[in-house]
Coordinates of N, CA and C in Angstrom, one line a residue:
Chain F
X71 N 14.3 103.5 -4.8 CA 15.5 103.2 -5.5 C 15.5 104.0 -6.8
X72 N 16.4 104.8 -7.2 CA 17.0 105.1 -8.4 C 16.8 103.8 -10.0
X73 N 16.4 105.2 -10.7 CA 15.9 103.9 -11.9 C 17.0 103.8 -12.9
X74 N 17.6 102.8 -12.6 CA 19.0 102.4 -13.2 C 18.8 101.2 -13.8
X75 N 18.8 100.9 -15.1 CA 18.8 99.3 -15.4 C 20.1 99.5 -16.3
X76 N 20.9 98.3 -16.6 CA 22.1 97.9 -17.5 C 21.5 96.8 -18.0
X77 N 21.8 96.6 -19.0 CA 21.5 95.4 -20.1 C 22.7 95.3 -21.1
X78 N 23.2 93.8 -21.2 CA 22.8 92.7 -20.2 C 23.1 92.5 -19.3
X79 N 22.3 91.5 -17.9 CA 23.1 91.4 -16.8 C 24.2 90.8 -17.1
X80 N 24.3 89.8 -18.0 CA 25.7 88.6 -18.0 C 25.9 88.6 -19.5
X81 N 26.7 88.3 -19.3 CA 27.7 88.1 -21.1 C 28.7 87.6 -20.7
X82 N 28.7 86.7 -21.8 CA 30.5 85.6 -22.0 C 30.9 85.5 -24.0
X83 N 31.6 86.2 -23.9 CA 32.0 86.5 -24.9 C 33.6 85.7 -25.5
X84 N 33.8 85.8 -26.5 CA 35.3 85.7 -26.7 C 36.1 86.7 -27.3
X85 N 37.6 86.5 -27.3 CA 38.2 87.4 -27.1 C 38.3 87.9 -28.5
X86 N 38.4 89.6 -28.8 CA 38.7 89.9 -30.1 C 37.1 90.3 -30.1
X87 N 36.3 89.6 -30.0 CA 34.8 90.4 -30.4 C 34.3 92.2 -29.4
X88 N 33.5 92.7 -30.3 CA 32.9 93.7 -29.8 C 32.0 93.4 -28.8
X89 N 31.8 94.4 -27.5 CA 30.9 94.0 -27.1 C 30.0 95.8 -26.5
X90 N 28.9 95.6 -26.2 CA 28.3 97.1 -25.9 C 27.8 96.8 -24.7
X91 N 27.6 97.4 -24.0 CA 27.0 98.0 -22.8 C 25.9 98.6 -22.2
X92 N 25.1 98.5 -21.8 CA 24.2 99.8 -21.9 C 23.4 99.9 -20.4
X93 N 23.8 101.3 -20.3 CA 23.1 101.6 -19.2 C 22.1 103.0 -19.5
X94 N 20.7 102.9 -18.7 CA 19.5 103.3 -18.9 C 18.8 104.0 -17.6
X95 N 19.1 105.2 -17.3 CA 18.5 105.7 -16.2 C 17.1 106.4 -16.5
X96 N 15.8 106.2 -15.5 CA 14.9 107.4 -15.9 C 14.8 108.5 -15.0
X97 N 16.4 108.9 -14.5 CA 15.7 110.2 -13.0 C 16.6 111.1 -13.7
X98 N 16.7 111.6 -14.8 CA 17.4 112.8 -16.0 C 18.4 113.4 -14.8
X99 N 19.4 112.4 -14.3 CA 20.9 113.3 -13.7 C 21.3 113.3 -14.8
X100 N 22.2 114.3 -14.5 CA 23.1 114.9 -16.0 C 24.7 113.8 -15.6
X101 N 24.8 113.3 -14.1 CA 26.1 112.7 -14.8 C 26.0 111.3 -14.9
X102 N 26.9 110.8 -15.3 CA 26.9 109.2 -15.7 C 28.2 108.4 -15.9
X103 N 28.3 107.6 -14.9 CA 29.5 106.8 -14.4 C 29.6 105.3 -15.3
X104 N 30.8 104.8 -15.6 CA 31.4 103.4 -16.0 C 32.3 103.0 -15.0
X105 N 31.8 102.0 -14.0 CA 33.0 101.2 -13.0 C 33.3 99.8 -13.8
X106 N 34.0 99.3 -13.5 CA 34.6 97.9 -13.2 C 35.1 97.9 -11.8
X107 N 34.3 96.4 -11.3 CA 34.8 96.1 -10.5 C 35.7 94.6 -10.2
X108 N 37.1 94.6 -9.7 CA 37.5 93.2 -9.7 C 38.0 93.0 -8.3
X109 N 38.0 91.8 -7.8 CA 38.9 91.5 -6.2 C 40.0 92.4 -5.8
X110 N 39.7 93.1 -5.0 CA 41.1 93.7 -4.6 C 41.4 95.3 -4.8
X111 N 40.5 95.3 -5.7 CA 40.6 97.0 -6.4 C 39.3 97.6 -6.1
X112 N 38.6 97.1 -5.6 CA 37.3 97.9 -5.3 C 37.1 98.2 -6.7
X113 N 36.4 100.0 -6.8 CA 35.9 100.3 -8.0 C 36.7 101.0 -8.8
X114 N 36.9 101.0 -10.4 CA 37.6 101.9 -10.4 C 36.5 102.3 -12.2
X115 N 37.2 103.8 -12.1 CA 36.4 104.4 -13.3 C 36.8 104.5 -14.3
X116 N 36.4 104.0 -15.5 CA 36.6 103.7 -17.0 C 36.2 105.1 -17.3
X117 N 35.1 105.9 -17.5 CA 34.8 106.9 -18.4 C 33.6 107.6 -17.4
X118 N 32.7 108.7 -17.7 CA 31.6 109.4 -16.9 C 31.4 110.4 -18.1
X119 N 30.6 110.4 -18.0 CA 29.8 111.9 -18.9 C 29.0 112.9 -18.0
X120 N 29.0 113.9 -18.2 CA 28.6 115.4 -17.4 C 27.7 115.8 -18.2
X121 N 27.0 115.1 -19.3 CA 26.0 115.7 -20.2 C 26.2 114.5 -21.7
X122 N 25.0 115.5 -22.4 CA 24.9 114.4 -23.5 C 25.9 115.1 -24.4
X123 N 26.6 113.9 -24.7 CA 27.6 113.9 -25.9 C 29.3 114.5 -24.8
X124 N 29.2 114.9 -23.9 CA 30.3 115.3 -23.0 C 30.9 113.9 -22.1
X125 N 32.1 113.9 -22.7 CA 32.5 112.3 -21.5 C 33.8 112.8 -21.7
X126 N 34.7 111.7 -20.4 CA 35.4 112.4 -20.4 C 36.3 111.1 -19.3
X127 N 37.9 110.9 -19.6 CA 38.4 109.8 -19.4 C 38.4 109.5 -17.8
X128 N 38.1 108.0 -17.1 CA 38.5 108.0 -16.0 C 40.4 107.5 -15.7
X129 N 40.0 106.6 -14.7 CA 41.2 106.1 -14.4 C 42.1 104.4 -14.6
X130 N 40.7 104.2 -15.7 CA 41.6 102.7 -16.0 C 40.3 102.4 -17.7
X131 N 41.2 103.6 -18.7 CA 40.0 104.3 -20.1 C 40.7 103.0 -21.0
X132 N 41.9 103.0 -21.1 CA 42.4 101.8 -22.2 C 41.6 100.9 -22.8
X133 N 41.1 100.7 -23.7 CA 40.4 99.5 -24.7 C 38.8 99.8 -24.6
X134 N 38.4 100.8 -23.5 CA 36.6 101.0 -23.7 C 37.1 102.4 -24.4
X135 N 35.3 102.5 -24.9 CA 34.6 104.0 -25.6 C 33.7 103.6 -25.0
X136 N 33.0 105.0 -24.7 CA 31.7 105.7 -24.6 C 31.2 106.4 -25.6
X137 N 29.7 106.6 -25.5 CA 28.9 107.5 -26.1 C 27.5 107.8 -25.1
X138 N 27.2 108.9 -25.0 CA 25.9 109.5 -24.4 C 25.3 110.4 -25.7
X139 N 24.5 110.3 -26.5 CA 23.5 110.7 -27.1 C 22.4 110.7 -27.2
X140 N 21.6 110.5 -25.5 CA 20.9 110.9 -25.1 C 21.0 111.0 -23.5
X141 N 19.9 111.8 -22.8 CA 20.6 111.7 -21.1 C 20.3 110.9 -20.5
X142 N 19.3 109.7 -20.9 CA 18.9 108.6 -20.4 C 20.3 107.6 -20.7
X143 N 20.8 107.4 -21.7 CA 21.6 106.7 -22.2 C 23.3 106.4 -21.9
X144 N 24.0 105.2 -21.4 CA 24.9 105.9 -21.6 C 25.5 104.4 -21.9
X145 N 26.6 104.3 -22.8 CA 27.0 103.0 -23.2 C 28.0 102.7 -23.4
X146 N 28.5 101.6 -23.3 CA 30.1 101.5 -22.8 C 30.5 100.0 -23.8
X147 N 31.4 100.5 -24.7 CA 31.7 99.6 -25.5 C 33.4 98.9 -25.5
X148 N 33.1 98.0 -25.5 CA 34.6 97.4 -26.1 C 34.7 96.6 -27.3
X149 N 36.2 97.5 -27.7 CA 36.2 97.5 -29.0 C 36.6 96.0 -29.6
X150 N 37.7 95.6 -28.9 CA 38.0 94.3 -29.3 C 38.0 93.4 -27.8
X151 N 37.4 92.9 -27.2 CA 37.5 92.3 -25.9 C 38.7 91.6 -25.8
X152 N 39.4 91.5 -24.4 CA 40.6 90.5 -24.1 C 39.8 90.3 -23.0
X153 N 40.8 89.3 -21.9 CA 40.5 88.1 -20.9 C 40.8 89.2 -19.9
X154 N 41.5 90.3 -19.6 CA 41.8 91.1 -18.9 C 40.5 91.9 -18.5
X155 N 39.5 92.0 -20.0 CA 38.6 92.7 -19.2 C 36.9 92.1 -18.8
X156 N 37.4 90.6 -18.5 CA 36.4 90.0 -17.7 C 36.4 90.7 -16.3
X157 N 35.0 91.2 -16.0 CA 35.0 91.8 -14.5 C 33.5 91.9 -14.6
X158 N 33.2 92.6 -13.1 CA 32.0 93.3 -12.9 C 31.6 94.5 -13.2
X159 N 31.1 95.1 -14.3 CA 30.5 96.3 -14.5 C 30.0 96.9 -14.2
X160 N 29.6 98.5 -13.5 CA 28.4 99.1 -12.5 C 28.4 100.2 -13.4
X161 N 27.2 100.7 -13.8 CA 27.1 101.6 -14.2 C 26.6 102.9 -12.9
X162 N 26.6 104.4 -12.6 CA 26.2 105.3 -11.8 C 25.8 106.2 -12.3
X163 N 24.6 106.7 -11.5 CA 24.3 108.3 -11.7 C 24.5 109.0 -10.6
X164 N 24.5 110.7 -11.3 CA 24.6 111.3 -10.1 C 24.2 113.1 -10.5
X165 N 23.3 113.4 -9.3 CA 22.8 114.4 -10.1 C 23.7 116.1 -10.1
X166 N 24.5 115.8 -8.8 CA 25.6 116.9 -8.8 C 26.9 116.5 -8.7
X167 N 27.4 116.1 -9.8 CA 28.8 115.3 -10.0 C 29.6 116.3 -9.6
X168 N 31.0 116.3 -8.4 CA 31.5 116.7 -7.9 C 32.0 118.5 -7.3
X169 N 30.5 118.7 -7.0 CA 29.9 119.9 -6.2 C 29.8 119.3 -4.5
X170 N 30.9 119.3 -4.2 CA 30.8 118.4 -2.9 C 30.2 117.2 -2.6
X171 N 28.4 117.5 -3.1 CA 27.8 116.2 -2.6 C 27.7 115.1 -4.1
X172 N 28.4 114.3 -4.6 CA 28.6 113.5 -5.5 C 28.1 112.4 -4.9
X173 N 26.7 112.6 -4.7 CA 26.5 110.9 -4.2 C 26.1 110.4 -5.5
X174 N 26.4 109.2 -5.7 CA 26.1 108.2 -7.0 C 25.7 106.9 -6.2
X175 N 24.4 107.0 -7.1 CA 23.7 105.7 -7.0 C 23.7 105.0 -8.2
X176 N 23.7 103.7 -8.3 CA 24.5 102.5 -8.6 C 23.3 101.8 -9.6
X177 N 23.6 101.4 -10.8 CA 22.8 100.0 -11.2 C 23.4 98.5 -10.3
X178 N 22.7 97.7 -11.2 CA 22.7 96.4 -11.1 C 24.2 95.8 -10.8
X179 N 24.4 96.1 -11.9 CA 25.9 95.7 -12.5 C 25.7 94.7 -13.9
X180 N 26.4 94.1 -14.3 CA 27.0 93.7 -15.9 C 28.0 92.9 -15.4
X181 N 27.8 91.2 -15.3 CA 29.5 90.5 -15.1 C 29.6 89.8 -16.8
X182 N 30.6 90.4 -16.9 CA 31.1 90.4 -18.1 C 32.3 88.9 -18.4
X183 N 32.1 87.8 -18.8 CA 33.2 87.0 -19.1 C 34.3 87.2 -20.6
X184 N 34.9 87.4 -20.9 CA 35.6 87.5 -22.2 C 36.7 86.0 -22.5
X185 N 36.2 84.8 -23.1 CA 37.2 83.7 -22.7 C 38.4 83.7 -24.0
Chain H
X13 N 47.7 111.7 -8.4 CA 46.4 110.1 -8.4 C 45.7 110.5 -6.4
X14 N 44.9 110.2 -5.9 CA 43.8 110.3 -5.2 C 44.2 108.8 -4.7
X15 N 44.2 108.3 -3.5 CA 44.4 106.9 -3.2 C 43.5 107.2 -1.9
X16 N 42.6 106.1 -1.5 CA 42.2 105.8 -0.2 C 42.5 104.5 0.3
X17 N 42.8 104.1 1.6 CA 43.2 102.5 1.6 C 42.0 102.2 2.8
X18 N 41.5 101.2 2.8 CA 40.7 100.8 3.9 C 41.3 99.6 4.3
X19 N 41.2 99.7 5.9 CA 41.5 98.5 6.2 C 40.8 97.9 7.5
X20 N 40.6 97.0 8.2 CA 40.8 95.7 7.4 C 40.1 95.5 6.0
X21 N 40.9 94.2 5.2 CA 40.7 94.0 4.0 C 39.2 92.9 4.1
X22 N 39.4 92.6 5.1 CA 38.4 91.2 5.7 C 37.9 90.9 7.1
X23 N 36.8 90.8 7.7 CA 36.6 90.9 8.7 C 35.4 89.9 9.8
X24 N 35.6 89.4 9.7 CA 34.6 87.8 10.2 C 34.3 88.0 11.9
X25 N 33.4 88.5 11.9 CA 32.9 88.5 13.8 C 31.7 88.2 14.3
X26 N 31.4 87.7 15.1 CA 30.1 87.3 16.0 C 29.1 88.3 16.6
X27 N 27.6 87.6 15.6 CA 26.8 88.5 16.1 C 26.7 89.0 17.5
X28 N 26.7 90.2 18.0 CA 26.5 91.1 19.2 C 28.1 91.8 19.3
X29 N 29.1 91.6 18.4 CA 30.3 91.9 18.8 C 30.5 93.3 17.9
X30 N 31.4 94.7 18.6 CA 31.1 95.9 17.8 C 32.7 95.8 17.2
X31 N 32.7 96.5 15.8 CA 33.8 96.5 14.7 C 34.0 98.1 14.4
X32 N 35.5 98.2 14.2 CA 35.8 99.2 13.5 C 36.3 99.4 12.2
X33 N 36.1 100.2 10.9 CA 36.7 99.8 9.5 C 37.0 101.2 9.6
X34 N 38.2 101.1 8.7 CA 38.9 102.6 8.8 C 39.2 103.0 6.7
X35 N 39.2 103.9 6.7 CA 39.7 104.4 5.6 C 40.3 105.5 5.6
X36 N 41.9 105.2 5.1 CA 42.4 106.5 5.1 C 42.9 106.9 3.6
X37 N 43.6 108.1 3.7 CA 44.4 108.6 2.5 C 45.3 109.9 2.9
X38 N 46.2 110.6 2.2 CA 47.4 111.2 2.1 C 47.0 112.6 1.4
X39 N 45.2 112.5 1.1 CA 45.2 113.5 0.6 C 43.6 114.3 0.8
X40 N 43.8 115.5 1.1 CA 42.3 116.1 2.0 C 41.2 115.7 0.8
X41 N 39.8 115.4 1.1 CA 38.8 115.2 0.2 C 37.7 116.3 0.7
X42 N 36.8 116.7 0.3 CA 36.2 117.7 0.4 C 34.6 116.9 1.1
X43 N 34.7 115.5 0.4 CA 33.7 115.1 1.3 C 33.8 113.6 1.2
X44 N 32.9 113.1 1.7 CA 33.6 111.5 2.1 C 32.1 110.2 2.0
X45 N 32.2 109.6 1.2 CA 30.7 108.7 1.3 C 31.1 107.1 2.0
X46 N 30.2 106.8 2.3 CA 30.1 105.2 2.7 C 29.3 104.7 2.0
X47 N 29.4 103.5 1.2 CA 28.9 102.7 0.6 C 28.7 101.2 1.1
X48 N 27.4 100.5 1.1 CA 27.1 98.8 1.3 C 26.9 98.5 0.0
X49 N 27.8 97.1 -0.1 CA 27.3 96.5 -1.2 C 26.8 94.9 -0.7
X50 N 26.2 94.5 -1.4 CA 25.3 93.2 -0.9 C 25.8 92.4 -2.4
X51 N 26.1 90.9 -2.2 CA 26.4 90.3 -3.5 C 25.1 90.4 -4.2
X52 N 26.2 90.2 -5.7 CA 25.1 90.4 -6.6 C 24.4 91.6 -7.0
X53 N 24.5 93.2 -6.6 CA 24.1 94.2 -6.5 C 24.9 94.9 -6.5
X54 N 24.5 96.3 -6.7 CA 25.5 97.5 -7.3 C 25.7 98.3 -5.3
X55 N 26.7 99.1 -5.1 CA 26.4 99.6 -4.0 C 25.8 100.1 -3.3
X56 N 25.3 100.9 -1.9 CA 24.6 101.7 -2.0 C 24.9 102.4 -0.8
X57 N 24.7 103.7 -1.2 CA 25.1 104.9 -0.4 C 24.4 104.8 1.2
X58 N 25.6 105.0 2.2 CA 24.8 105.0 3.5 C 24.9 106.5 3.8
X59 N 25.9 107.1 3.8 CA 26.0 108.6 5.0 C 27.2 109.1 3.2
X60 N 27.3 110.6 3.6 CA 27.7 111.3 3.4 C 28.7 112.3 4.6
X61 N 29.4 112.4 4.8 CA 30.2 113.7 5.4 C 31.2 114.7 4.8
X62 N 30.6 115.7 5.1 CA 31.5 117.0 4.5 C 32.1 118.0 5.5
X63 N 32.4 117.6 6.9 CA 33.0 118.7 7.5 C 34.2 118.2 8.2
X64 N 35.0 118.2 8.4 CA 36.2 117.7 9.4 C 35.3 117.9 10.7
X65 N 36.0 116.5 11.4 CA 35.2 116.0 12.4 C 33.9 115.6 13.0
X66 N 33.0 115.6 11.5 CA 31.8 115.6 11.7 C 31.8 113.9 12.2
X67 N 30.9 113.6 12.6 CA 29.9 112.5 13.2 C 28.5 112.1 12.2
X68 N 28.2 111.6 12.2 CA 26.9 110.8 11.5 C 26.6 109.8 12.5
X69 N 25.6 109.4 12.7 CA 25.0 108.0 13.1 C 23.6 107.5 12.7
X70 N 23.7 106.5 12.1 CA 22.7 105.8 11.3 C 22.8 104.7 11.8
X71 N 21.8 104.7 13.2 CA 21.1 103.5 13.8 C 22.2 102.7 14.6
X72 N 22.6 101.4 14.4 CA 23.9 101.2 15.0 C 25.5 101.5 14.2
X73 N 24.8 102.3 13.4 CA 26.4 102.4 12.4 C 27.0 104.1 12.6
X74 N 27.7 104.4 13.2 CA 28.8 105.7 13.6 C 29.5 106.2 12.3
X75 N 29.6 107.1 11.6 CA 30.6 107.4 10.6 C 31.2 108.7 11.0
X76 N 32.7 108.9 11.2 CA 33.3 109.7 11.3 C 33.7 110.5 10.6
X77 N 34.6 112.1 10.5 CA 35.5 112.4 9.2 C 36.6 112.9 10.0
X78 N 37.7 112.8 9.9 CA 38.4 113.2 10.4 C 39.0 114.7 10.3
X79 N 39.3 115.1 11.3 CA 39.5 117.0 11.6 C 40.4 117.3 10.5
X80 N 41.0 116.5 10.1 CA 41.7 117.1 8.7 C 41.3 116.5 7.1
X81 N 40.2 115.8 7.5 CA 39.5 115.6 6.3 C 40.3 114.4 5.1
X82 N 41.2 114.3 6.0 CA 41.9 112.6 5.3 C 41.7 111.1 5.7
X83 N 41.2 111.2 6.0 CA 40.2 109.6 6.8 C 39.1 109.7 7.7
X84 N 38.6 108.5 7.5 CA 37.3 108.0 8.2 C 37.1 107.0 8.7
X85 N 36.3 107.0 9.9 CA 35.6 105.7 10.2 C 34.5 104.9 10.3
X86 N 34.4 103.5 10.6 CA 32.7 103.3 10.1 C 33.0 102.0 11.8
X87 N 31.6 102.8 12.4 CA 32.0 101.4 13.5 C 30.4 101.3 14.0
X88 N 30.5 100.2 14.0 CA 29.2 99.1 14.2 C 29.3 98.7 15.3
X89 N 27.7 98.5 15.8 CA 27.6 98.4 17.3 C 27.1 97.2 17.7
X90 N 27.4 96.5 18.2 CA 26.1 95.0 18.2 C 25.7 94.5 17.0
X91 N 26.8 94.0 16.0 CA 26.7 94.0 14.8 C 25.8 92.2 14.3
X92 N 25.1 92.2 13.2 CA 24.2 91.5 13.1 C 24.1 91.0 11.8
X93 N 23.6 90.3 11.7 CA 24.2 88.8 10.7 C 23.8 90.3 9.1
X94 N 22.8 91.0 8.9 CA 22.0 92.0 8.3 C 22.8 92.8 8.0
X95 N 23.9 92.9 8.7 CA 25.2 93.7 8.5 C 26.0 93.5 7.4
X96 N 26.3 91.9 6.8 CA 27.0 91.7 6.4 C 27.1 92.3 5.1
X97 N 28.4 92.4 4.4 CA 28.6 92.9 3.0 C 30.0 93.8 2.8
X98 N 29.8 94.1 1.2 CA 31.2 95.1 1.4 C 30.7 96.6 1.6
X99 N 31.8 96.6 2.3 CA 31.3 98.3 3.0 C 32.8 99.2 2.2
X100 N 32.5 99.9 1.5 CA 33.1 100.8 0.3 C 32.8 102.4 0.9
X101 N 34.4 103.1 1.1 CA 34.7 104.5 1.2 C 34.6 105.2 -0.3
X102 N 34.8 106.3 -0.2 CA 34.6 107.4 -1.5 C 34.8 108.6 -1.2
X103 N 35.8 109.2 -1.7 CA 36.6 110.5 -1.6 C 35.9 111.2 -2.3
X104 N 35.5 112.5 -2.4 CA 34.9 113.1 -3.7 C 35.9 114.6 -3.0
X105 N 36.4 115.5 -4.2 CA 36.9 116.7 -4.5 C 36.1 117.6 -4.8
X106 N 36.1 119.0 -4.3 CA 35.4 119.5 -4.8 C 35.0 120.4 -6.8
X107 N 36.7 120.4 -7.2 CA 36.6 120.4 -8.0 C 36.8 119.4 -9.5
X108 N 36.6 117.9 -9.1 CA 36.6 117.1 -9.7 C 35.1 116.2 -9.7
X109 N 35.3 115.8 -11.3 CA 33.5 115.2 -11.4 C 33.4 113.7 -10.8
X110 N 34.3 113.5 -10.1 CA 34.4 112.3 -9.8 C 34.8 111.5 -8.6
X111 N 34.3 110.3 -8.0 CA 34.7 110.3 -6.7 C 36.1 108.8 -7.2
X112 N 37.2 109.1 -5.9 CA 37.4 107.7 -5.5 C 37.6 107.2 -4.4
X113 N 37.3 105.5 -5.0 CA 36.6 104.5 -4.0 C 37.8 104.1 -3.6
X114 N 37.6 103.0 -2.3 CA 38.7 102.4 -1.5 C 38.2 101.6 -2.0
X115 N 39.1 99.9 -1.7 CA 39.4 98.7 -2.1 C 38.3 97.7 -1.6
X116 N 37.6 98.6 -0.1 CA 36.4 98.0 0.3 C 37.2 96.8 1.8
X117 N 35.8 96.7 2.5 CA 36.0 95.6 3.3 C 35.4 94.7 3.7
X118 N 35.3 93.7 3.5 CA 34.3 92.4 3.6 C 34.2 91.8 4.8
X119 N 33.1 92.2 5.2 CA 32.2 92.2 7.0 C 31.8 91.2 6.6
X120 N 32.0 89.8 7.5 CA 31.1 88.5 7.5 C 30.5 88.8 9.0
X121 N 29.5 88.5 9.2 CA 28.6 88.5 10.7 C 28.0 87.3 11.0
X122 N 28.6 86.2 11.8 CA 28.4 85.4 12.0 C 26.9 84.8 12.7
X123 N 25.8 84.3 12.6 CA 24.9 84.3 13.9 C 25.5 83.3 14.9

């Protein structure tokens, strides 16, 4: 298995507070994925970095930031939480991000409440 | 936008019975992954295909890619309670850093 941990697994937060993210790989791929997942939508991508300090928007970026400042690191923050973005979190690596073979292997995940 | 749709959305069948899940889209992908997810866990990569028409087979599970590289299939043979889970498509481009996923399909296998 791919060494992927996210911390924390679970959070319930309320709405308006900050909250951080963190995902922790030790197999030095240079790329690095932010999913949410919710019923219905499968996965979809908040942000990914191609390197340290290089990130770059996915397809549902509204209300998170990222930062990678180191290659192990990659952390996914929200700035003010709302109830909208109670979901499942997955963080991914991947060591040839879209050179044909993009396989990404997966943490834990992060279920996130925001009440 | 990059859309893949899989369908069925839900799929409840009796162990020893074979299933087919499909995923399509409107738009060529350069390569095509299959993902299991098990609750409680992040997904995980079963097959990869990168050629139009290629074939894979992994044990009782067949993955296809279609000759024009816009859908796929995933079909299970004598399918077993071990089976169960969401089974997740993924389009990757070649010149995009990123893949996308279908909506997924939720295989119950009954014993």
């Amino acid at each position: 298995d791919a060494g992927i941990t996210q911390s924390p697994r679970h959070k319930v937060t309320e709405t308006g507070t900050p909250v951080t993210l963190r995902c922790h790989q030790t197999e030095n791929h240079r790329y690095m994925y932010w999913y949410r997942q919710d019923p219905g939508h499968g996965l979809r991508l908040i942000h990914y970095s191609y390197g340290v300090k290089d990130t770059d928007k996915g397809e549902v970026s509204d209300g998170y930031s990222v930062s990678r400042s180191k290659t192990e690191d990659f952390l996914l923050t929200l700035e003010s939480a709302t109830s909208s973005q109670t979901s499942v979190y997955f963080c991914a690596i991947s060591e040839r991000g879209g050179i044909l073979f993009n396989e990404q292997f997966f943490g834990p995940g992060t279920r996130l409440t925001v009440l | 936008t990059q859309l893949l749709e899989q369908s069925p959305q839900f799929l409840s069948i009796q162990e020893g019975e074979n299933l087919t899940v499909y995923c399509n889209s409107s738009s060529v992908f350069s390569s095509l992954q299959w993902y299991r997810q098990e609750p409680g866990e992040g997904p995980v990569l079963l097959v990869t295909v990168v050629t139009g028409g290629e074939v894979k087979k992994l044990k009782r599970l067949t993955f296809q890619f279609g000759d024009a590289r816009k859908d796929s299939s995933l079909h299970i043979t004598a399918a077993q309670p071990g089976d169960t889970g969401l089974y997740l498509c993924a389009g990757g481009s070649g010149s995009a850093r990123q893949l996308t996923f279908g909506s997924g399909t939720q295989l119950t296998v009954l014993p």
